[in-house]
Tab-separated table of C-alpha atoms in Angstrom:
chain	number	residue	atom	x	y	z
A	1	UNK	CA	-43.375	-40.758	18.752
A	2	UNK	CA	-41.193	-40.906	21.931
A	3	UNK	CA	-37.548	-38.653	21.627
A	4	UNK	CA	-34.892	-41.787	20.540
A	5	UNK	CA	-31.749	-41.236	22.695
A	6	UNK	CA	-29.430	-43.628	22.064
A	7	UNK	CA	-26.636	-45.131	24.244
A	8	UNK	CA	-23.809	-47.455	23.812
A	9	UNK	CA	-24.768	-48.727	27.413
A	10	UNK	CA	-28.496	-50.104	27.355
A	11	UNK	CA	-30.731	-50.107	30.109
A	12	UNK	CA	-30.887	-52.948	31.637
A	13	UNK	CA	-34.338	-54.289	33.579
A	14	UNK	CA	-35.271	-57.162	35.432
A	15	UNK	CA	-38.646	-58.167	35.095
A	16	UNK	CA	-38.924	-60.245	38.395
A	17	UNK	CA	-41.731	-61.629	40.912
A	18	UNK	CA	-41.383	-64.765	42.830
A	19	UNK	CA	-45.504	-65.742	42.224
A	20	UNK	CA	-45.915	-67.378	38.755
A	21	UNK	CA	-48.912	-66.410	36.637
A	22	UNK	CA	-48.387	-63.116	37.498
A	23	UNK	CA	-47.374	-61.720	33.793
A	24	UNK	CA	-43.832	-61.413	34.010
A	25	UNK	CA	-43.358	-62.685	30.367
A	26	UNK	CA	-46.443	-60.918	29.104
A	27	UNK	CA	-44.887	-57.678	30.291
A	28	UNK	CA	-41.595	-59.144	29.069
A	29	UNK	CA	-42.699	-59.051	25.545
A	30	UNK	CA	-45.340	-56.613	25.156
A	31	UNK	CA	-43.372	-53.717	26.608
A	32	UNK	CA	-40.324	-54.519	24.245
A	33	UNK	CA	-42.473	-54.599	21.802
A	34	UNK	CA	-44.149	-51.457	22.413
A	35	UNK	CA	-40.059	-49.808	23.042
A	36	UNK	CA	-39.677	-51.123	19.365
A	37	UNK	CA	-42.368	-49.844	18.009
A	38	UNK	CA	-40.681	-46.605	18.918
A	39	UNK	CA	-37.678	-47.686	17.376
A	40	UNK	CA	-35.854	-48.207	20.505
A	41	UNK	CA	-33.327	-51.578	20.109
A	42	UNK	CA	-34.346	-53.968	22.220
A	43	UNK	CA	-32.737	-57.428	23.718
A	44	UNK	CA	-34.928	-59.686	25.577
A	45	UNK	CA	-33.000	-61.751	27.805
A	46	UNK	CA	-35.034	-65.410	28.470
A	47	UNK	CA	-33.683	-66.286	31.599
A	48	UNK	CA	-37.111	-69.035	32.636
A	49	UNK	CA	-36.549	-72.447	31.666
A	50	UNK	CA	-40.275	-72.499	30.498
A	51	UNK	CA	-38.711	-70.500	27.453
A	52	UNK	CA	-42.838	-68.671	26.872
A	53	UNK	CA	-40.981	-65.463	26.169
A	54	UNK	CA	-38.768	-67.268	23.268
A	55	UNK	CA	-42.035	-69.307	22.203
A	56	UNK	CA	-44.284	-65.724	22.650
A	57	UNK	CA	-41.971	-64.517	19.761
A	58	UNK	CA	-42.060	-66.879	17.552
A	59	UNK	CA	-38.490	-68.770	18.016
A	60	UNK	CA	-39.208	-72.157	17.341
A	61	UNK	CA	-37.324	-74.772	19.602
A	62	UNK	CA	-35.276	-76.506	17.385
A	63	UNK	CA	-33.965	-72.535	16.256
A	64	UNK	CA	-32.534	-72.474	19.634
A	65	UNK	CA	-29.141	-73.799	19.148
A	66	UNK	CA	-27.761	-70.866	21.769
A	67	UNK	CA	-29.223	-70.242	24.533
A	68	UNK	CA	-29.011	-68.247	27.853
A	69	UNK	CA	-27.800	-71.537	29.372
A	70	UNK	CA	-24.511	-71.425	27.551
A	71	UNK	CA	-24.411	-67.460	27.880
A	72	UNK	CA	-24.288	-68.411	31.401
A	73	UNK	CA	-22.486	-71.603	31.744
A	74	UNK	CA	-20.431	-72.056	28.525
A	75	UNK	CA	-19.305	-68.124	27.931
A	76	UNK	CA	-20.892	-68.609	24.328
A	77	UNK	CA	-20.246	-65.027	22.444
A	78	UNK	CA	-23.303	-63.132	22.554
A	79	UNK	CA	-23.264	-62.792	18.684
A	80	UNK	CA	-23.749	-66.236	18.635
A	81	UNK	CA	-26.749	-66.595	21.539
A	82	UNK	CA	-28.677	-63.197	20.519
A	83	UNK	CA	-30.949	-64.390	17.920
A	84	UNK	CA	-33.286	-61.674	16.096
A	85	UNK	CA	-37.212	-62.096	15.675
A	86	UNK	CA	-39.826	-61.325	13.428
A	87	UNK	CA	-40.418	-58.083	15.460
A	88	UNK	CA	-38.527	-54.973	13.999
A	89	UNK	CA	-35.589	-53.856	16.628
A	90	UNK	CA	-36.720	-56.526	18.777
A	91	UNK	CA	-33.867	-59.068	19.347
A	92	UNK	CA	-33.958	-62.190	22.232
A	93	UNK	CA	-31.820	-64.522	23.975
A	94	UNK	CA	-33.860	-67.498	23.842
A	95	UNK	CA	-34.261	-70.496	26.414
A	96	UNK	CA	-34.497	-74.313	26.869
A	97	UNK	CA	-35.061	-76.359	29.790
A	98	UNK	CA	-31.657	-76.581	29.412
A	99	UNK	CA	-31.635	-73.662	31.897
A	100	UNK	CA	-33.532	-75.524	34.386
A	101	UNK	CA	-29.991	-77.133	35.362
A	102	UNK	CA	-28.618	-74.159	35.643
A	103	UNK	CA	-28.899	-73.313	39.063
A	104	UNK	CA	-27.323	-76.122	40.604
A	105	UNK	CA	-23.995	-75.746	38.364
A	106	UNK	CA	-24.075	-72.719	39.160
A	107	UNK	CA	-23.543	-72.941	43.187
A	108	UNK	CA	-19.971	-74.096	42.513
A	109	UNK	CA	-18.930	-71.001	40.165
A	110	UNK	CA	-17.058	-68.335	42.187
A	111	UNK	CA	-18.446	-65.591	40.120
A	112	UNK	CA	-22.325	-67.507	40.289
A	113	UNK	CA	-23.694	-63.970	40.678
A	114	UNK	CA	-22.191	-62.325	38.332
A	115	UNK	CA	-22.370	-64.595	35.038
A	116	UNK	CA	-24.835	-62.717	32.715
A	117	UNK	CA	-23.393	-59.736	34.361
A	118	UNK	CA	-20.122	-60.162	32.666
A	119	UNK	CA	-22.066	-61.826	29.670
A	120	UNK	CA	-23.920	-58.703	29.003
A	121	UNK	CA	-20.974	-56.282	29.092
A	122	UNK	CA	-18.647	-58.134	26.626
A	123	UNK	CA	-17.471	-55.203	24.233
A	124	UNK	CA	-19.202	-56.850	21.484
A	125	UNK	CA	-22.461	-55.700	23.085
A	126	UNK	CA	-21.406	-52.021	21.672
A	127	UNK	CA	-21.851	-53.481	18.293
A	128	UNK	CA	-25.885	-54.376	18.467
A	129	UNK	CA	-26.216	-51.032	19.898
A	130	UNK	CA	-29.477	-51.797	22.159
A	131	UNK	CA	-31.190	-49.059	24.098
A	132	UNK	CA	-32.469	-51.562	26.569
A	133	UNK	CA	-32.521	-55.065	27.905
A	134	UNK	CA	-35.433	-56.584	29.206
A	135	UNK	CA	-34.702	-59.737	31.386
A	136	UNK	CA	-37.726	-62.266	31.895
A	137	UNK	CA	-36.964	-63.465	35.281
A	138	UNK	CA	-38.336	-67.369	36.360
A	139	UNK	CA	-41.006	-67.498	38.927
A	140	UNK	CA	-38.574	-67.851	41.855
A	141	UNK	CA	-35.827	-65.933	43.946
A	142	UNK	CA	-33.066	-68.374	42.422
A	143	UNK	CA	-29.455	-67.864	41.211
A	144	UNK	CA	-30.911	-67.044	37.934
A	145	UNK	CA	-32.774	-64.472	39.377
A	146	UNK	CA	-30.197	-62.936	41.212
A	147	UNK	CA	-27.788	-62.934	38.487
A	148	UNK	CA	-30.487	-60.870	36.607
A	149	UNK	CA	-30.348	-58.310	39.887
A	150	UNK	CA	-26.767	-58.153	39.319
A	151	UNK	CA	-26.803	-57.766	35.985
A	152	UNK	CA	-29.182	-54.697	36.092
A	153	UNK	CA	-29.640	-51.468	36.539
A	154	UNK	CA	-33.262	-51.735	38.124
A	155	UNK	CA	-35.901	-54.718	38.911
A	156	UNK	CA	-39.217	-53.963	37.203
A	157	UNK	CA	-41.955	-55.628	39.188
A	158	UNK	CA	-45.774	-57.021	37.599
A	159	UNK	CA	-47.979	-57.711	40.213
A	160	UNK	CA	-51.339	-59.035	39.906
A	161	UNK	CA	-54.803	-57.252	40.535
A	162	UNK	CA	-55.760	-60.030	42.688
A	163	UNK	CA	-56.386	-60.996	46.559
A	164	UNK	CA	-52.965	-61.688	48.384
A	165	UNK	CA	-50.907	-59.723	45.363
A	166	UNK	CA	-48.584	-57.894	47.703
A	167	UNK	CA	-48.195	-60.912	49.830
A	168	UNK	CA	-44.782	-62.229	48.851
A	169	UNK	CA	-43.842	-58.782	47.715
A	170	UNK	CA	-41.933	-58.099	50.602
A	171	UNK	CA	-39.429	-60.943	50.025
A	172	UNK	CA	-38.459	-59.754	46.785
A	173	UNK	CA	-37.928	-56.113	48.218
A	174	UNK	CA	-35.646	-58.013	50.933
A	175	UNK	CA	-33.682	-59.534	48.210
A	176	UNK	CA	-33.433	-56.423	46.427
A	177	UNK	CA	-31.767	-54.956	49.262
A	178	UNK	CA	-29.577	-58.091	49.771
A	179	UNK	CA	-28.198	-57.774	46.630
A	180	UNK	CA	-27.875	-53.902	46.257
A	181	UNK	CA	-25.830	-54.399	50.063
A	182	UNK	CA	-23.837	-57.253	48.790
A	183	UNK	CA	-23.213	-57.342	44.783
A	184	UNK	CA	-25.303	-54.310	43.102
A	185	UNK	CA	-25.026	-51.014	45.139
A	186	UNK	CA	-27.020	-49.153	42.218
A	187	UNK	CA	-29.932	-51.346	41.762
A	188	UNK	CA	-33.588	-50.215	42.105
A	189	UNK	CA	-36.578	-50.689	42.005
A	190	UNK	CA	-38.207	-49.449	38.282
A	191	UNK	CA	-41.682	-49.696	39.161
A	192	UNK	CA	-44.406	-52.045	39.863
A	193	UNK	CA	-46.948	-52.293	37.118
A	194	UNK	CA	-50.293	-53.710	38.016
A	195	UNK	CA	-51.227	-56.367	35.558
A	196	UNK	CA	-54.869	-58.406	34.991
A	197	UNK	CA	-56.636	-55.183	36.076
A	198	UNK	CA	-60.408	-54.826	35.878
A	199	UNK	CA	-61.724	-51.879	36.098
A	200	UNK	CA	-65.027	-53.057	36.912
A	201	UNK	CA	-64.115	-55.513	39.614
A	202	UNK	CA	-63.714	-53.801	43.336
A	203	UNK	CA	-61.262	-56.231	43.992
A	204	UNK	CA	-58.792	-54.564	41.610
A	205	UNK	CA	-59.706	-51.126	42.647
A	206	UNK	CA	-58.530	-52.168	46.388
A	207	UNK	CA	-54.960	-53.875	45.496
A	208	UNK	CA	-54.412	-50.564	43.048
A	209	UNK	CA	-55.283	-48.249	46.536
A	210	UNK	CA	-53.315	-50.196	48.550
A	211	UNK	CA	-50.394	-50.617	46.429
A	212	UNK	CA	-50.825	-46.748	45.670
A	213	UNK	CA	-50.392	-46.642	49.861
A	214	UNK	CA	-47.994	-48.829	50.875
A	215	UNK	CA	-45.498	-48.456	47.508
A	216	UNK	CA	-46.675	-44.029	46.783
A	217	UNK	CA	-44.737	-43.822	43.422
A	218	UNK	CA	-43.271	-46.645	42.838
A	219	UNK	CA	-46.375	-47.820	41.165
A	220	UNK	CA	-46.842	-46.841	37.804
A	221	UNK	CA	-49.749	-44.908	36.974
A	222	UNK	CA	-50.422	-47.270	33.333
A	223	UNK	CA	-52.443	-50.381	34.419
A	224	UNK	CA	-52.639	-53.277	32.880
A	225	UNK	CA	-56.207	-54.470	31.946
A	226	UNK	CA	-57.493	-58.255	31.844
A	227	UNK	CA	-58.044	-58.446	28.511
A	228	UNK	CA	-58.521	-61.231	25.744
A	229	UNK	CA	-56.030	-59.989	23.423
A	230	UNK	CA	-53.819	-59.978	25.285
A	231	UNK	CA	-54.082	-63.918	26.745
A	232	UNK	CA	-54.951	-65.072	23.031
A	233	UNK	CA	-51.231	-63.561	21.364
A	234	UNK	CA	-49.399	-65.783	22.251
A	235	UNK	CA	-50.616	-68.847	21.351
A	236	UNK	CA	-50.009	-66.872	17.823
A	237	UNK	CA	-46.384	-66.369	18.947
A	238	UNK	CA	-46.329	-62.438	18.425
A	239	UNK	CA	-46.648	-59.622	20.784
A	240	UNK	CA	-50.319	-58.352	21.478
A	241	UNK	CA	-49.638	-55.163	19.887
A	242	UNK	CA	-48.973	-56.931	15.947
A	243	UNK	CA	-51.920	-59.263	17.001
A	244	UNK	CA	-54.222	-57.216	18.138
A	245	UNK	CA	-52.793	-53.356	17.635
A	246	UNK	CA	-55.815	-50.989	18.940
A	247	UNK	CA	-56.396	-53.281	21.843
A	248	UNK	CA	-56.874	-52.035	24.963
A	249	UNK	CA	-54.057	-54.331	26.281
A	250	UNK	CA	-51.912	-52.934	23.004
A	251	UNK	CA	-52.714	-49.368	23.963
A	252	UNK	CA	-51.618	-50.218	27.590
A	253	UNK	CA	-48.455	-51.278	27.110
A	254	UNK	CA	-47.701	-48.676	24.792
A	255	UNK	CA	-48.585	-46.352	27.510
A	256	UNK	CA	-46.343	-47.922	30.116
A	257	UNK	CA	-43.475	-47.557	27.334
A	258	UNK	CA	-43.858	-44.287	27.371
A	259	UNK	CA	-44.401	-43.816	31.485
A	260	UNK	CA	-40.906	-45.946	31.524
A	261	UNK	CA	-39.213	-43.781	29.103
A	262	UNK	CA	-40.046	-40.673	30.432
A	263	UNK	CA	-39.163	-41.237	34.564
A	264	UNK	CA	-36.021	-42.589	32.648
A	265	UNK	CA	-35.526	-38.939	31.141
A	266	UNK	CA	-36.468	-37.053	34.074
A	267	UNK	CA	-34.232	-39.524	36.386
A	268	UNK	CA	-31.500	-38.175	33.898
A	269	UNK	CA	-31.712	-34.839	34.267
């Protein structure tokens, strides 16, 4: 059982790469599931219009009367948007395709950037008393997405065990730094998890070495495996770790949990 250190301000983590299909809202879910296993309070924030993380936990559409579209847009009261789900500690704002609108109302906001910035640091937050927020970023370098940079303390990155996976990462490092130079001087960079590994494919093996080369630390030492569990959850609507619990795609979130939570503790100290 990981040390529970609570704070009345959560940390907050974009979970962002331009390339769909690359597991953002797997990693999304599973790894606030595996934080709430260990009885950390966590908020994910559905910030795709594709809504999978909101549909991955089981919040059917028509319970989505609130959404992250009129967080943003419509200054709803979090206490109204934040919706809990059948997951113990595990709370989500959900999303519609509502949110796929979003982006061009936004342009004509002043504050476009910094909407679920200010959203997420209403003083009611004190009152759900998470330990982190976990923001499922849409498969582009939008508005959206850069209101999730803003919003956070660090940009958590998935990238894919696969031929051209750190093509493309570059661009999101660049925007990174664009927003850290023009909006979010304290931003970094979390990690990058490699997801769909296979250990038994040299392909995989040579992404992992030169990820390991080009990125050194920044790359977490948990890896991700391809593994059926993990694809077949959620079409059940629950995490991989209730559907499937010794797993090896269970086990390996639960590992990066605890690889997250401790660099956060020795970043601390």
């Amino acid at each position: 059982m990981l040390e529970l250190t609570r704070s009345s301000n959560p940390k907050i983590i974009a979970i962002a790469n331009q390339k769909g299909g690359v597991g953002k809202t797997t990693t999304a879910i599973n790894l606030a599931a595996a934080l709430a296993e260990e009885n950390f309070k966590v908020l994910i924030v559905d910030l795709d219009p594709q809504g999978n993380a909101s549909t991955g936990l089981g919040i059917e559409p028509d319970a989505r009367e609130y959404t992250a579209y009129e967080l943003l847009l419509e200054e709803i009261e979090l206490s109204r948007v934040i919706q809990e789900t059948p997951q113990r500690n595990l709370s989500i704002v959900p999303a519609t395709v509502d949110l796929s609108s979003a982006d061009m109302e936004l342009i004509s906001n002043e504050k476009r950037s910094f909407l679920l910035h200010d959203a997420l640091r209403q003083p009611a937050m004190d009152d759900f008393g998470f330990d982190y927020i976990l923001i499922d970023c849409p498969p582009s370098l939008n508005l959206l997405t850069v209101n999730a940079m803003v919003a956070a303390h660090s940009v958590l990155v998935p990238l894919q065990s696969e031929f051209f996976a750190l093509e493309g990462l570059s661009q999101l490092m660049l925007t990174v730094r664009e927003v850290r130079q023009s909006a979010n001087k304290d931003l970094r960079i979390e990690g990058v998890v490699l997801t769909m590994y296979d250990g038994r494919n040299n392909l995989s093996a040579q992404v992992e070495q030169d990820a390991r080369e080009n990125l050194g630390p920044l790359v977490f030492q948990t890896k991700i495996p391809r593994n059926v569990r993990v694809s077949e959850a959620p079409s059940f609507s629950v995490p991989v770790l209730t559907y499937d619990p010794s797993s090896k795609g269970a086990e390996a979130y639960r590992a990066l949990a605890r690889e997250l939570v401790n660099n956060n503790k020795r970043q601390a100290a």
